[in-house]
GROMACS .gro file of C-alpha atoms in nm:
model
  133
    1MET     CA    1   0.000   0.000   0.000
    2SER     CA    2   0.158   0.329  -0.109
    3ASN     CA    3   0.141   0.656   0.083
    4LYS     CA    4  -0.112   0.797  -0.165
    5GLU     CA    5  -0.344   0.496  -0.162
    6PRO     CA    6  -0.605   0.508   0.117
    7ALA     CA    7  -0.652   0.201   0.334
    8SER     CA    8  -0.979   0.012   0.308
    9ALA     CA    9  -1.233   0.033   0.589
   10THR     CA   10  -1.180  -0.335   0.673
   11THR     CA   11  -0.803  -0.284   0.699
   12VAL     CA   12  -0.851   0.014   0.929
   13GLU     CA   13  -1.094  -0.186   1.143
   14ALA     CA   14  -0.850  -0.479   1.158
   15MET     CA   15  -0.577  -0.247   1.289
   16ARG     CA   16  -0.817  -0.109   1.550
   17LYS     CA   17  -0.899  -0.461   1.666
   18LEU     CA   18  -0.529  -0.553   1.676
   19ALA     CA   19  -0.461  -0.247   1.892
   20LEU     CA   20  -0.746  -0.330   2.129
   21VAL     CA   21  -0.640  -0.694   2.162
   22GLY     CA   22  -0.289  -0.582   2.253
   23TYR     CA   23  -0.406  -0.306   2.488
   24PHE     CA   24  -0.659  -0.512   2.682
   25GLY     CA   25  -0.422  -0.809   2.672
   26VAL     CA   26  -0.157  -0.602   2.848
   27ILE     CA   27  -0.413  -0.499   3.112
   28ALA     CA   28  -0.510  -0.864   3.173
   29LEU     CA   29  -0.146  -0.976   3.177
   30VAL     CA   30  -0.048  -0.711   3.432
   31ILE     CA   31  -0.326  -0.820   3.666
   32LEU     CA   32  -0.248  -1.191   3.627
   33TRP     CA   33   0.130  -1.146   3.639
   34GLN     CA   34   0.135  -0.936   3.954
   35SER     CA   35  -0.142  -1.116   4.142
   36MET     CA   36  -0.118  -1.486   4.053
   37LEU     CA   37   0.146  -1.594   3.803
   38SER     CA   38   0.456  -1.438   3.956
   39PRO     CA   39   0.382  -1.212   4.253
   40HIS     CA   40   0.669  -1.017   4.402
   41PRO     CA   41   0.784  -1.182   4.727
   42HIS     CA   42   0.844  -0.859   4.919
   43VAL     CA   43   0.577  -0.617   4.792
   44SER     CA   44   0.199  -0.639   4.802
   45SER     CA   45   0.058  -0.791   4.484
   46MET     CA   46  -0.240  -0.557   4.500
   47TRP     CA   47  -0.015  -0.252   4.529
   48LEU     CA   48   0.202  -0.357   4.234
   49SER     CA   49  -0.102  -0.436   4.019
   50VAL     CA   50  -0.249  -0.093   4.085
   51LEU     CA   51   0.085   0.075   4.022
   52TRP     CA   52   0.127  -0.101   3.685
   53LEU     CA   53  -0.237  -0.039   3.585
   54ILE     CA   54  -0.245   0.338   3.645
   55PRO     CA   55  -0.069   0.435   3.318
   56LEU     CA   56  -0.292   0.193   3.126
   57LEU     CA   57  -0.606   0.372   3.245
   58PHE     CA   58  -0.519   0.707   3.085
   59PRO     CA   59  -0.605   0.607   2.725
   60LEU     CA   60  -0.896   0.375   2.819
   61LYS     CA   61  -1.183   0.609   2.723
   62GLY     CA   62  -1.031   0.711   2.390
   63MET     CA   63  -0.934   0.355   2.300
   64ILE     CA   64  -1.291   0.238   2.358
   65LYS     CA   65  -1.435   0.533   2.162
   66ASN     CA   66  -1.200   0.466   1.867
   67ASN     CA   67  -1.031   0.805   1.886
   68PRO     CA   68  -0.733   0.802   1.644
   69TYR     CA   69  -0.557   1.073   1.845
   70THR     CA   70  -0.575   0.858   2.161
   71HIS     CA   71  -0.444   0.557   1.969
   72ALA     CA   72  -0.151   0.769   1.854
   73TRP     CA   73  -0.043   0.901   2.194
   74SER     CA   74  -0.114   0.572   2.374
   75THR     CA   75   0.191   0.431   2.196
   76PHE     CA   76   0.408   0.639   2.431
   77ILE     CA   77   0.256   0.451   2.724
   78ALA     CA   78   0.299   0.122   2.539
   79MET     CA   79   0.672   0.187   2.522
   80LEU     CA   80   0.695   0.167   2.902
   81TYR     CA   81   0.557  -0.188   2.893
   82LEU     CA   82   0.775  -0.281   2.595
   83MET     CA   83   1.083  -0.171   2.789
   84HIS     CA   84   0.965  -0.365   3.094
   85GLY     CA   85   0.922  -0.682   2.887
   86CYS     CA   86   1.264  -0.645   2.726
   87VAL     CA   87   1.434  -0.592   3.061
   88GLN     CA   88   1.253  -0.889   3.218
   89VAL     CA   89   1.357  -1.119   2.931
   90TYR     CA   90   1.718  -1.027   2.996
   91VAL     CA   91   1.722  -1.005   3.378
   92GLU     CA   92   1.470  -1.262   3.507
   93PRO     CA   93   1.512  -1.607   3.347
   94GLU     CA   94   1.212  -1.750   3.536
   95GLU     CA   95   0.984  -1.477   3.393
   96ARG     CA   96   1.095  -1.496   3.031
   97LEU     CA   97   0.771  -1.651   2.909
   98LEU     CA   98   0.558  -1.382   3.074
   99ALA     CA   99   0.791  -1.113   2.940
  100ALA     CA  100   0.773  -1.260   2.588
  101ILE     CA  101   0.393  -1.256   2.607
  102GLU     CA  102   0.409  -0.893   2.724
  103ILE     CA  103   0.636  -0.802   2.432
  104GLY     CA  104   0.398  -0.972   2.189
  105LEU     CA  105   0.089  -0.798   2.327
  106VAL     CA  106   0.258  -0.459   2.334
  107SER     CA  107   0.376  -0.512   1.977
  108CYS     CA  108   0.015  -0.575   1.871
  109TRP     CA  109  -0.092  -0.261   2.055
  110LEU     CA  110   0.184  -0.053   1.894
  111ILE     CA  111   0.140  -0.177   1.538
  112GLY     CA  112  -0.239  -0.162   1.552
  113SER     CA  113  -0.248   0.184   1.708
  114ILE     CA  114   0.008   0.337   1.475
  115PHE     CA  115  -0.165   0.218   1.159
  116TYR     CA  116  -0.515   0.281   1.293
  117ALA     CA  117  -0.427   0.639   1.388
  118ARG     CA  118  -0.269   0.706   1.050
  119TRP     CA  119  -0.533   0.546   0.830
  120ARG     CA  120  -0.837   0.653   1.032
  121GLY     CA  121  -0.696   1.005   1.047
  122GLN     CA  122  -0.666   1.002   0.667
  123GLN     CA  123  -1.025   0.884   0.637
  124LEU     CA  124  -1.140   1.168   0.864
  125GLY     CA  125  -0.923   1.426   0.688
  126LEU     CA  126  -0.711   1.484   0.997
  127GLY     CA  127  -0.342   1.550   0.981
  128LEU     CA  128  -0.062   1.785   1.061
  129LYS     CA  129  -0.082   2.133   0.915
  130LYS     CA  130   0.179   2.211   0.651
  131ARG     CA  131   0.409   2.504   0.718
  132LYS     CA  132   0.377   2.792   0.476
  133LYS     CA  133   0.698   2.897   0.304
   0.00000   0.00000   0.00000
């Protein structure tokens, strides 16, 4: 697909669904990881779950309402979880599977959100203003 060729409505919708699967998958993984699968031995599981969920709640409303702008800026939050997954793969051998799942879900969120924001923005006629020379 070239830059000039608009994406089809089904392609845009597929990217939205990919983003939502990744986003809500990360929320579910955080809750399961911190509370049941691998709770921290010295810190309250509830406290860690809440701490890791707070950033994920900021884009919730816009993600549900299919706001392309929210999808775009939510990728900055996704990077926090991508970094966490990459560090865990390297540092914690016993948590590599959970970290790999986190990386996969965040990748879905990132790819889906980036393409959804771009293509849905094009459909709506949104974009950055060009500077006048």
